[in-house]
Coordinates of C-alpha atoms and ligand atoms in Angstrom, one line a residue:
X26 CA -34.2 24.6 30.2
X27 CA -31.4 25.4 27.4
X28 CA -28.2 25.7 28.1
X29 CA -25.4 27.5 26.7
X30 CA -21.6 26.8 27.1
X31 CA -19.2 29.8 25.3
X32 CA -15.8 29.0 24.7
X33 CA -13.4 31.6 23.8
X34 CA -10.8 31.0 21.4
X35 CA -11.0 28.2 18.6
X36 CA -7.4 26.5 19.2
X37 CA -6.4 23.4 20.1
X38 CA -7.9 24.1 24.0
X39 CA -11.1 25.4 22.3
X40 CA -12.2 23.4 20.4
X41 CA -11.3 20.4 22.6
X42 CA -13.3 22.1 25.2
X43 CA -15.9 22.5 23.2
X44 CA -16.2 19.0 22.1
X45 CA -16.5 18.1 26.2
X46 CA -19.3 21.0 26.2
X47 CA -21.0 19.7 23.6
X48 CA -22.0 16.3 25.1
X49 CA -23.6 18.0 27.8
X50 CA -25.6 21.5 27.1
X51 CA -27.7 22.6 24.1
X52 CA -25.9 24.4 22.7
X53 CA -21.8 25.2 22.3
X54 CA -20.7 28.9 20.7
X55 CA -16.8 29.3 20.1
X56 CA -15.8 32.6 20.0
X57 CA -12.5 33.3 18.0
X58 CA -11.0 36.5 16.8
X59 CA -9.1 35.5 14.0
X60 CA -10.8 34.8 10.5
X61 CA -10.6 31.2 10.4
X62 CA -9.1 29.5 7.3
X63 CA -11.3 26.3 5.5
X64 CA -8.2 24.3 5.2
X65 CA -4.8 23.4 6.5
X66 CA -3.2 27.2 6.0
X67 CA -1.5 29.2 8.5
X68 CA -3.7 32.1 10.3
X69 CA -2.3 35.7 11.9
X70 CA -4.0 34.5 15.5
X71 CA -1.8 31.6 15.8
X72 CA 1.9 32.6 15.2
X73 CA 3.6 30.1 16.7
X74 CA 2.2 27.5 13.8
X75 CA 4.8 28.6 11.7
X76 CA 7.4 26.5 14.1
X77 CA 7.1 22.7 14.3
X78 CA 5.2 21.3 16.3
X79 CA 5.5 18.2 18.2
X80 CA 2.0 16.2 19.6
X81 CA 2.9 14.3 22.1
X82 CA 1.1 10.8 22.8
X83 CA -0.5 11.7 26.1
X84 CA -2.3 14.5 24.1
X85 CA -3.2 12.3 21.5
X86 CA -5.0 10.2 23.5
X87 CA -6.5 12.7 25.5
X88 CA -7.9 13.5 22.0
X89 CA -9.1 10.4 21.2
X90 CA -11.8 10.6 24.5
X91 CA -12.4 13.5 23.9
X92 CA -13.8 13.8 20.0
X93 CA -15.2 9.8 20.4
X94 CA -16.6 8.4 17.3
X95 CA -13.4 10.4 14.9
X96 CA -10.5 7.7 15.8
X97 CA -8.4 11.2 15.8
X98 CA -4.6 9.5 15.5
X99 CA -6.2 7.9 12.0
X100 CA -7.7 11.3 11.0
X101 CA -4.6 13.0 11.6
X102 CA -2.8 10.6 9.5
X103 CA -4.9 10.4 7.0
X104 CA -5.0 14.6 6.4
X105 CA -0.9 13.9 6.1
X106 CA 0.5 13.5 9.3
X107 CA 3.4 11.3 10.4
X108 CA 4.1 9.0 13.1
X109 CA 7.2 9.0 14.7
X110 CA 8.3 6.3 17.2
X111 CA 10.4 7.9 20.4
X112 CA 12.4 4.7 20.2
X113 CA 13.6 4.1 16.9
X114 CA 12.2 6.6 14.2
X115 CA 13.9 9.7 16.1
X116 CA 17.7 10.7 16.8
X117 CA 18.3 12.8 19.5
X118 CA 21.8 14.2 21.0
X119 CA 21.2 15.0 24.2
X120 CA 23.5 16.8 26.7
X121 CA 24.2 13.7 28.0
X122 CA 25.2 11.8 24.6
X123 CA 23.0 10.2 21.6
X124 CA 20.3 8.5 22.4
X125 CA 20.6 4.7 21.1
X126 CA 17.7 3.8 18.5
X127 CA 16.3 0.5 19.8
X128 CA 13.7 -2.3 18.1
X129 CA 11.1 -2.0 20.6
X130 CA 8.6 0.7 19.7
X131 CA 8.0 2.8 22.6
X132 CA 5.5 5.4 22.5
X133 CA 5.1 7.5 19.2
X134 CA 4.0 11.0 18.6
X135 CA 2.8 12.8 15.2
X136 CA 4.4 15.4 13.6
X137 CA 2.8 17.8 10.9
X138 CA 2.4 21.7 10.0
X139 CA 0.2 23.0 13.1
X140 CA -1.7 24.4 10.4
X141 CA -2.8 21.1 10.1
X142 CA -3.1 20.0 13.2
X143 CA -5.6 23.1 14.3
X144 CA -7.6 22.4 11.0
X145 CA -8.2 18.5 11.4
X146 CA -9.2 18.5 15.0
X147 CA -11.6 21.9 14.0
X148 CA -13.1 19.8 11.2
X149 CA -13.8 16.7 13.5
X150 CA -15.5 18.4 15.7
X151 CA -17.8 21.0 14.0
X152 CA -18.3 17.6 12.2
X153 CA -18.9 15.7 14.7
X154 CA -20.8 17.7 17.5
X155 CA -23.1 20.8 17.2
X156 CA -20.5 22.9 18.2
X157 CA -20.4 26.1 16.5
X158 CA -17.8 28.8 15.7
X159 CA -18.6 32.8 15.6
X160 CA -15.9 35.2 14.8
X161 CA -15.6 37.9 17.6
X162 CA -13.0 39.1 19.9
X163 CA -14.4 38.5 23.6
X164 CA -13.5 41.8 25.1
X165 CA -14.3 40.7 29.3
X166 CA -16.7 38.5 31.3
X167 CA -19.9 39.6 32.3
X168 CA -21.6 38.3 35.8
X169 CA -20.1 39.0 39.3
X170 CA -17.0 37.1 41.2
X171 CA -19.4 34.6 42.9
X172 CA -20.7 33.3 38.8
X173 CA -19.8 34.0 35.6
X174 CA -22.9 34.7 33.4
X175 CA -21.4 35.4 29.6
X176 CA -18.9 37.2 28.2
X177 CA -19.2 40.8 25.6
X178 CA -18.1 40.4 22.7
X179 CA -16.7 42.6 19.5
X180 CA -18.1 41.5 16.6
X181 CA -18.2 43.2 12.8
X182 CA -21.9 43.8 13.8
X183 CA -20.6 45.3 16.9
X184 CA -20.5 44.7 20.9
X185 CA -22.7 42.3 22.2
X186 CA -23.8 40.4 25.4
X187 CA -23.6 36.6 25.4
X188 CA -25.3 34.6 28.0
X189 CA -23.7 31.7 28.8
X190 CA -24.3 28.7 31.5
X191 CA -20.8 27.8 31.3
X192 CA -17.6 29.8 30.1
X193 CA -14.1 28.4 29.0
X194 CA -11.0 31.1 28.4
X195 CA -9.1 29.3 25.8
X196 CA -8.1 32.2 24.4
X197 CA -4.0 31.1 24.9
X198 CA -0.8 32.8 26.2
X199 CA -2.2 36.9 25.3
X200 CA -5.1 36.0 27.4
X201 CA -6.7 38.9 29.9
X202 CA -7.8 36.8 32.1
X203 CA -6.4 38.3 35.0
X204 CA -7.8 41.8 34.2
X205 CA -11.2 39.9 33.4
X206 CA -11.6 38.5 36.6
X207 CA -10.0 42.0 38.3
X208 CA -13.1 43.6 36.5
X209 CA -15.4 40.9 38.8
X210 CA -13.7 41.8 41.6
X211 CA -11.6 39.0 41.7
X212 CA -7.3 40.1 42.3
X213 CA -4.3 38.7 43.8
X214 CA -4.1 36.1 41.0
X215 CA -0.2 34.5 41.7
X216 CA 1.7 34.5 38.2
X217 CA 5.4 33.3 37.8
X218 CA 7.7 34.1 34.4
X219 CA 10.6 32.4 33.9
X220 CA 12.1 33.6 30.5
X221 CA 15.1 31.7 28.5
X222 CA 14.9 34.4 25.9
X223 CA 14.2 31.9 24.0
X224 CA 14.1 33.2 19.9
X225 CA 12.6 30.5 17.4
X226 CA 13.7 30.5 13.7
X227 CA 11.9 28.1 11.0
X228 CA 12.1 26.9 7.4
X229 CA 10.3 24.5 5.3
X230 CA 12.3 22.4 2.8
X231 CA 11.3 19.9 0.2
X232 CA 11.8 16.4 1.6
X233 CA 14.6 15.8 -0.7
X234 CA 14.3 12.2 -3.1
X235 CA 15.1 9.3 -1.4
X236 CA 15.4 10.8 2.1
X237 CA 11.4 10.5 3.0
X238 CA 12.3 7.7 6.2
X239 CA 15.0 9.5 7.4
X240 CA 14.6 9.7 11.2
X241 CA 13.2 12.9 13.2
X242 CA 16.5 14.4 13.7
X243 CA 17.0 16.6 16.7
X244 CA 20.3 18.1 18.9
X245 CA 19.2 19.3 22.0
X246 CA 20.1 22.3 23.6
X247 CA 22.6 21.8 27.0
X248 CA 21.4 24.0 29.4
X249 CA 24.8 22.9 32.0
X250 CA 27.7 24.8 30.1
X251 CA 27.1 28.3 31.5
X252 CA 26.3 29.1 27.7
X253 CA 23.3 30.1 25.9
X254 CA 21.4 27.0 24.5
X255 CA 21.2 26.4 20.9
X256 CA 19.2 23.9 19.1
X257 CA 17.9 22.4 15.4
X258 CA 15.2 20.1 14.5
X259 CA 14.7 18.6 11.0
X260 CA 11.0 17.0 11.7
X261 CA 9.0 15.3 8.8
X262 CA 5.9 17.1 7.9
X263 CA 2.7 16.6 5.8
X264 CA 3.4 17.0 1.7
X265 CA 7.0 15.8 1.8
X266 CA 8.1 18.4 3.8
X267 CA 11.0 19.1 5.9
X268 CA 10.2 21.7 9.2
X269 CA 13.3 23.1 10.0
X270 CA 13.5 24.9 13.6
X271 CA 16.0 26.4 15.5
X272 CA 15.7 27.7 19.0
X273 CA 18.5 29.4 21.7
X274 CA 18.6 31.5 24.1
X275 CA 19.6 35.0 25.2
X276 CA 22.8 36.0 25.6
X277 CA 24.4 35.1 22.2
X278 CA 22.3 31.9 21.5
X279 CA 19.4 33.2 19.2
X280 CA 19.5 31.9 15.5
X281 CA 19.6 34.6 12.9
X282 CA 17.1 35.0 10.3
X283 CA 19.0 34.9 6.9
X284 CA 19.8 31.8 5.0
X285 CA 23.6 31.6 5.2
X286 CA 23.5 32.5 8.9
X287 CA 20.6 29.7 9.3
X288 CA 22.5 27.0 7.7
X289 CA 25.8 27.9 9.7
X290 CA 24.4 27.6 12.6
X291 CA 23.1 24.4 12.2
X292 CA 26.6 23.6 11.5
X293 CA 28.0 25.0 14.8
X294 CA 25.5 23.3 16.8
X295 CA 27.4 20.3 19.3
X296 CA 26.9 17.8 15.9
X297 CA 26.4 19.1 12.7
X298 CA 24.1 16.9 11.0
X299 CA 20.9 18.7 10.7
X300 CA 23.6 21.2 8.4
X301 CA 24.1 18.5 6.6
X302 CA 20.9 17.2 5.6
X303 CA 19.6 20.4 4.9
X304 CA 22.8 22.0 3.2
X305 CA 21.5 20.6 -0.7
X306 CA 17.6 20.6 -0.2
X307 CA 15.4 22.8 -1.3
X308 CA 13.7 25.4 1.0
X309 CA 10.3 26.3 0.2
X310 CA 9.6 29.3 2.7
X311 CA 11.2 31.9 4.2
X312 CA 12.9 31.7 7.7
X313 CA 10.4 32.5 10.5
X314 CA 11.6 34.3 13.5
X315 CA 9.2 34.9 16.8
X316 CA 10.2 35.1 20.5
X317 CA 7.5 35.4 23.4
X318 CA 8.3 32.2 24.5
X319 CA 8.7 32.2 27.8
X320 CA 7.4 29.5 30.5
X321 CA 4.2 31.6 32.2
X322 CA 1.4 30.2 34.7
X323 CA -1.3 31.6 36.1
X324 CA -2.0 29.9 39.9
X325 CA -5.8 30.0 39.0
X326 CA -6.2 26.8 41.5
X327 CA -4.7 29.0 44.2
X328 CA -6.8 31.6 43.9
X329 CA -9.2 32.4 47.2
X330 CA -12.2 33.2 45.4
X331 CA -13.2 31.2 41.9
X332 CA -16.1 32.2 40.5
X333 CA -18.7 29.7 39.6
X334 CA -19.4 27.8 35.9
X335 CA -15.6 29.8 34.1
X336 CA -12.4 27.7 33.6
X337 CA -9.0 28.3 32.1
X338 CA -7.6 25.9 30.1
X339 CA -4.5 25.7 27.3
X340 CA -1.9 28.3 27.1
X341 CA -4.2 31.0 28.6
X342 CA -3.4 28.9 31.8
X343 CA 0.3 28.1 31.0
X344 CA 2.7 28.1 28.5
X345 CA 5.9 26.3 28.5
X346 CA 9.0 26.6 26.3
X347 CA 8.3 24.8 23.4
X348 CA 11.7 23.0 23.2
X349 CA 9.9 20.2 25.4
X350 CA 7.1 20.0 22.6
X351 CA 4.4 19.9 25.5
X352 CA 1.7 22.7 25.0
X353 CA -0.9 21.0 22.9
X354 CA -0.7 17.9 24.8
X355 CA -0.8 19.5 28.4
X356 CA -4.1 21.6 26.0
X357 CA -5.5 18.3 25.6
X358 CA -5.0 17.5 28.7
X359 CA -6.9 20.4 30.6
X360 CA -9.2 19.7 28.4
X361 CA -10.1 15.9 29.2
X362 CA -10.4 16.8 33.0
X363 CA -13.3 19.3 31.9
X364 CA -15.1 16.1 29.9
X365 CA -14.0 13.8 32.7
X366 CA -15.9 16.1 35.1
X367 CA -19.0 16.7 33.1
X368 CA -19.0 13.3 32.7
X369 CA -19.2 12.4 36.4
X370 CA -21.5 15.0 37.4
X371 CA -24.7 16.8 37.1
X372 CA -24.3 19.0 34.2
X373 CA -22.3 22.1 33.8
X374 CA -23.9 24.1 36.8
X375 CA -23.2 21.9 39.4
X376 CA -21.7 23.8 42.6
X377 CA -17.7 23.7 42.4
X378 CA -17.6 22.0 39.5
X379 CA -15.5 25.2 37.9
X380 CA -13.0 24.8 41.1
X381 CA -12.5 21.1 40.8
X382 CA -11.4 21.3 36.9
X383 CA -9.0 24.2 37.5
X384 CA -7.6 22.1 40.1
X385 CA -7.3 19.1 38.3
X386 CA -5.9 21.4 34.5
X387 CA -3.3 22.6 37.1
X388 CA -2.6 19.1 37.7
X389 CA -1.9 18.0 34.6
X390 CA 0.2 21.5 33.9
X391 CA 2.3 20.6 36.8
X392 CA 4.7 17.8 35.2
X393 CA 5.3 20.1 32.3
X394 CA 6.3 23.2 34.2
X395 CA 8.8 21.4 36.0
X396 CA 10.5 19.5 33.3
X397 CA 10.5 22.9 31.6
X398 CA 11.8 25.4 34.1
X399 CA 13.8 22.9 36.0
X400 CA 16.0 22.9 33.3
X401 CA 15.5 26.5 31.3
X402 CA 16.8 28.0 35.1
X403 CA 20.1 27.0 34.2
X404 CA 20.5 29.0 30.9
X405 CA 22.6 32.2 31.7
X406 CA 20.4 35.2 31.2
X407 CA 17.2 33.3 32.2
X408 CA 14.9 35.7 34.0
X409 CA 12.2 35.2 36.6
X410 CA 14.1 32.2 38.1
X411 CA 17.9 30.7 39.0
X412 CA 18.4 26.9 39.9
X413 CA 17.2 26.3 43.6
X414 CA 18.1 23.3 45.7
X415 CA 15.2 21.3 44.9
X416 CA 16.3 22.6 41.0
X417 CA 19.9 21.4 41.8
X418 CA 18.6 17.3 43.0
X419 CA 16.4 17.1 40.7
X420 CA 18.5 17.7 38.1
X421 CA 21.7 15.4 39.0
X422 CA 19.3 12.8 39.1
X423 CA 17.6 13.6 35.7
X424 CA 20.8 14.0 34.2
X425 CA 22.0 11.1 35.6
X426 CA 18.8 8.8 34.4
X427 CA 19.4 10.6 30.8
X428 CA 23.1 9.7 30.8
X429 CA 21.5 5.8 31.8
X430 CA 18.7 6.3 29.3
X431 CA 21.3 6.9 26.1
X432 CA 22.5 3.1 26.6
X433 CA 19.2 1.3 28.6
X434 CA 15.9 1.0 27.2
X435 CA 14.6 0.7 30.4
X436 CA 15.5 3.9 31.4
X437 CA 15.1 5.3 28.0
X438 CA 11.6 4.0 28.0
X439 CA 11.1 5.6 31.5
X440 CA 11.8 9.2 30.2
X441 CA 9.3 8.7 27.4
X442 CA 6.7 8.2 29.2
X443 CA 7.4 11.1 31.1
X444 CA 7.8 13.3 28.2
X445 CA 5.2 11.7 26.3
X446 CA 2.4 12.5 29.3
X447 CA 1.4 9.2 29.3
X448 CA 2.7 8.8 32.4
X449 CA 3.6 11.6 35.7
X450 CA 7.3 12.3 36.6
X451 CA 6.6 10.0 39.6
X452 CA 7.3 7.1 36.9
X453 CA 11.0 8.7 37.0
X454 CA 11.2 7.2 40.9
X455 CA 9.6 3.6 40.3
X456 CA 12.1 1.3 41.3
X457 CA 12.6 0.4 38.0
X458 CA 13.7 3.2 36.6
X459 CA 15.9 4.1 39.9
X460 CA 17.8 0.7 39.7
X461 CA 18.7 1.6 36.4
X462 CA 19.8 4.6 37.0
X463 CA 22.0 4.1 39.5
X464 CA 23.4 1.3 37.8
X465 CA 24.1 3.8 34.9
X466 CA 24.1 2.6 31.4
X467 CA 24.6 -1.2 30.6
X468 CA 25.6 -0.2 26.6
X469 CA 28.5 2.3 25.9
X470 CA 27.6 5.8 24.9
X471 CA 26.5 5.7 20.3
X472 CA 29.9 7.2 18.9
X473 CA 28.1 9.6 16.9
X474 CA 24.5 9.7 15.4
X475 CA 23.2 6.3 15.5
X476 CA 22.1 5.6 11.9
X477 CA 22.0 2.9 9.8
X478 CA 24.0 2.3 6.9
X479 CA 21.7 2.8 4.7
X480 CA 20.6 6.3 6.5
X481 CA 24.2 6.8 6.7
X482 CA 24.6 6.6 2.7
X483 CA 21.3 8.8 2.6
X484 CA 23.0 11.5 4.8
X485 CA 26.7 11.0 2.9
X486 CA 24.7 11.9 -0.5
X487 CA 22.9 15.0 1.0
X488 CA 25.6 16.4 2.9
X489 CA 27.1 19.2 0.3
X490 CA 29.3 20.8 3.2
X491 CA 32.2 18.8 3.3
X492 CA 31.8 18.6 7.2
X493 CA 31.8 14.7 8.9
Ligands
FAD73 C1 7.5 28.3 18.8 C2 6.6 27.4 19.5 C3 6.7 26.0 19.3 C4 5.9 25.1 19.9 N1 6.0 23.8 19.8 C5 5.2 22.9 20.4 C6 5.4 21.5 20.3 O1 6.3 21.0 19.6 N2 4.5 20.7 20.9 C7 3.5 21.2 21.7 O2 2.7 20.4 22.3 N3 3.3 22.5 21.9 C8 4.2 23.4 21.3 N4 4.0 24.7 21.4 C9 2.9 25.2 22.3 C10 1.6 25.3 21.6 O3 1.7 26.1 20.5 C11 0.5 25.8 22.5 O4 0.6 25.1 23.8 C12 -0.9 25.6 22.0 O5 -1.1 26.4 20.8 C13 -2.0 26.0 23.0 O6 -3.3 25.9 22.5 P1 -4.4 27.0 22.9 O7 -5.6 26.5 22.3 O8 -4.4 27.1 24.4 O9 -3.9 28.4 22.4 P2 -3.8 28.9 20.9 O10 -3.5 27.8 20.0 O11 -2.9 30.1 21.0 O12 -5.3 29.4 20.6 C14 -5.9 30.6 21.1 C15 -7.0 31.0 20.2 O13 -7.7 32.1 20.9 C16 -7.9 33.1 19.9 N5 -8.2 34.4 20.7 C17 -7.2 35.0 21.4 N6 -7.8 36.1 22.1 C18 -9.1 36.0 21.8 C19 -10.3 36.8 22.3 N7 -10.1 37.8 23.1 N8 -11.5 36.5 21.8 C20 -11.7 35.4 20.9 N9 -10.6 34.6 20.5 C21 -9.4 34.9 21.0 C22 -6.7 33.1 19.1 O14 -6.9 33.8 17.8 C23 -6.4 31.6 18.9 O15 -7.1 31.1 17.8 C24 4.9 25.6 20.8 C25 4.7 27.0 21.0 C26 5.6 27.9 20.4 C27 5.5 29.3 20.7

């Protein structure tokens, strides 16, 4: 008999989901509402590809299972994008200090235009697998609350029914998934908000001459000050391209969206240096604003009832604020537990099967969610949450393993892993890592950004603000 898997939503979660699909049924639709571009360009249904984007190395490798046969990390870099080593090709002030560059490499992650990104892994696999894309918006889920059975769909032609053996909601943060499954007579679905404020501004400059190895460059936003964060990020993109993005938080912290009021605050941020690399180059777009950024989840696991052969993966399951570059990788990862399943079982209508991958996608959303609000509860003005006691032990002993981390690779190397998803936060409390921490950090805090002298001449010849 012929199955049918329909995914909705051609994004990251999409299309990785449909690459899992595709190994086991006939045949794989994706639905997507946005007119899909042939190349790496930026598309209205995807907003948030105007801000950089960091893929994390958990994600990455998620990817590399999932679209076999592509060798995605060398696809990605050979459409353009870069790889940036955690360890010594990024700077990073953190609240707790800089963090020191070391030899070793730790684990890296890729940086390029999302617009890339989305295009590259779409390309591998509609090349790939017989996956294929229709452009329609999926307006609800047809079937009952014991099995989904398809989905209707708007489409130029008009509405439609789809029949489907299997159906994935990738259709990310504006999903309706909760009033879907309200009209199969499934309610009560547990949500949770907890909303920095957060407003993202971006700008793309020309790479300028001789500054094309300069590291990642980021000053983090301190959420302990009782003030709202602020943030900047100069991250190496594809065409010799500098993504410039700025992030803070309600209150007084939210970047502005004209050019002399983007460059000062880059200046006023704790160390000025992202100022002062971009202060003589040469921007190339305008600045970008967009908000809706808040951390959201949908308890989906937790729900009594779960209908039969329907999962929720990507942001339609939960989104996280992007300062802690996470989404597409926690995507990937929602995604791999779908092929790991299919893998191990009997096809996609096995009993439970839809029940056992939301389980294990909330699983991999849960490390993320609490390195995210953990700390975004401490911004004044945050909504939907304030610091509990589990917030308030958790954080003095992340703060103090960061505070370690900026002068011990072992700790340093501990927190990567962590925030690169190659590992769970239960890493943090290997003995390891707690011995170093509580030993606190053998090297003296860097006295400012910890470049070379060559990266220090590099910086000295692009800095046109006068500022050191
Ligand atoms: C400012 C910002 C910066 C970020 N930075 C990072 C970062 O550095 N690292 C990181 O990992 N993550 C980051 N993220 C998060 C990342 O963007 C998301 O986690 C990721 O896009 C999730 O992928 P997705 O496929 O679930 O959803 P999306 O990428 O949003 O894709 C959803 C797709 O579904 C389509 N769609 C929607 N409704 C329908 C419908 N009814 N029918 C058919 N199609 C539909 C949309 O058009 C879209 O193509 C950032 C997010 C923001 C907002």
């Amino acid at each position: 008999m012929s199955r049918r898997a329909v995914v909705i939503g051609a994004g990251l979660a999409g299309m990785l989901a449909a690459a899992a699909l595709s190994t086991v049924v006939d045949e794989v639709v994706v639905l997507e509402s946005d007119e899909l571009p042939g190349g790496p360009e930026h598309r209205k249904g995807l907003p948030q590809g105007r801000h950089a984007h960091l893929l994390m190395a958990g994600g990455l490798a998620a990817m590399e299972d999932l679209v076999p046969g592509v060798g995605m990390r060398k696809h990605l870099l050979a459409a353009g994008a870069r790889e940036v080593s955690l360890s010594s090709g990024m700077i990073a002030l953190t609240p707790e200090g800089w963090f020191r560059r070391w030899r070793h490499e730790g684990p890296q992650m890729l940086t390029c235009s999302r617009a890339l990104l989305d295009w590259a892994v779409r390309d591998a696999v509609l090349t790939h697998t017989d996956v294929t894309v229709r452009q329609g918006r999926v307006a609800e889920l047809t079937g009952g609350a014991a099995r989904v059975e398809g989905v209707r769909v708007s489409t130029a032609a008009g509405d439609e029914e789809l029949t489907a053996d299997f159906v994935v909601d990738a259709s990310g943060r504006g999903s309706r998934v909760v009033t879907w499954l309200a009209g199969l007579g499934i309610s009560g679905i547990e949500e949770k908000s907890v909303d920095a404020g957060l407003v993202n501004a971006t700008r793309v400059y020309r790479t300028p001459e001789g500054a094309d190895r300069f590291p990642l460059t980021i000053v983090q936003a301190n959420p302990y000050l009782s003030r709202p964060g602020r943030s900047g990020m100069v991250m190496p993109i594809e065409g010799d391209r500098w993504m410039v993005s700025l992030a803070g938080t309600r209150g007084g912290g939210e970047p502005p969206s004209d050019p002399e009021g983007f460059l000062q605050y880059t200046l006023d941020l704790p160390d000025p240096i992202v100022g002062r690399l971009i202060s003589g180059a040469e921007p190339l777009t305008d600045i970008h604003v967009s908000r809706s950024t808040s951390n959201h989840r949908r308890y989906l696991e937790k729900s009594r009832q779960w209908p039969e052969r329907f999962v929720v993966l990507g942001d339609a399951l939960a989104t996280f604020n992007p300062a802690y570059g996470q989404g597409m990788a926690v995507a990937a990862l929602g995604a791999g537990v779908l092929g790991r399943e299919l893998a191990a079982g009997t096809g996609v209508t096995a009993p439970g099967l839809a029940r056992r991958v939301q389980r294990g996608a909330a699983a991999s959303v849960n490390a993320a969610w609490t390195m995210a609000v953990s700390q975004d509860v401490w911004f004044p003005g945050t909504r939907g949450g304030a610091p509990t006691a589990a917030d308030r032990l958790v954080t003095k002993y992340t703060r103090r393993l960061i505070r370690t981390a900026t002068g011990s690779y072992r700790a340093a190397s501990a927190l990567w892993d962590v925030t690169s998803l190659n590992s769970g936060p239960e890493r943090l409390l290997r003995p390891g890592a707690v011995l170093a921490t509580l030993g606190g950090p053998p090297l003296p805090p860097a006295v400012g950004a910890p470049l070379t002298p060559s990266e220090r001449e590099v910086l000295r010849g692009l800095d046109r603000t006068g500022v050191r």
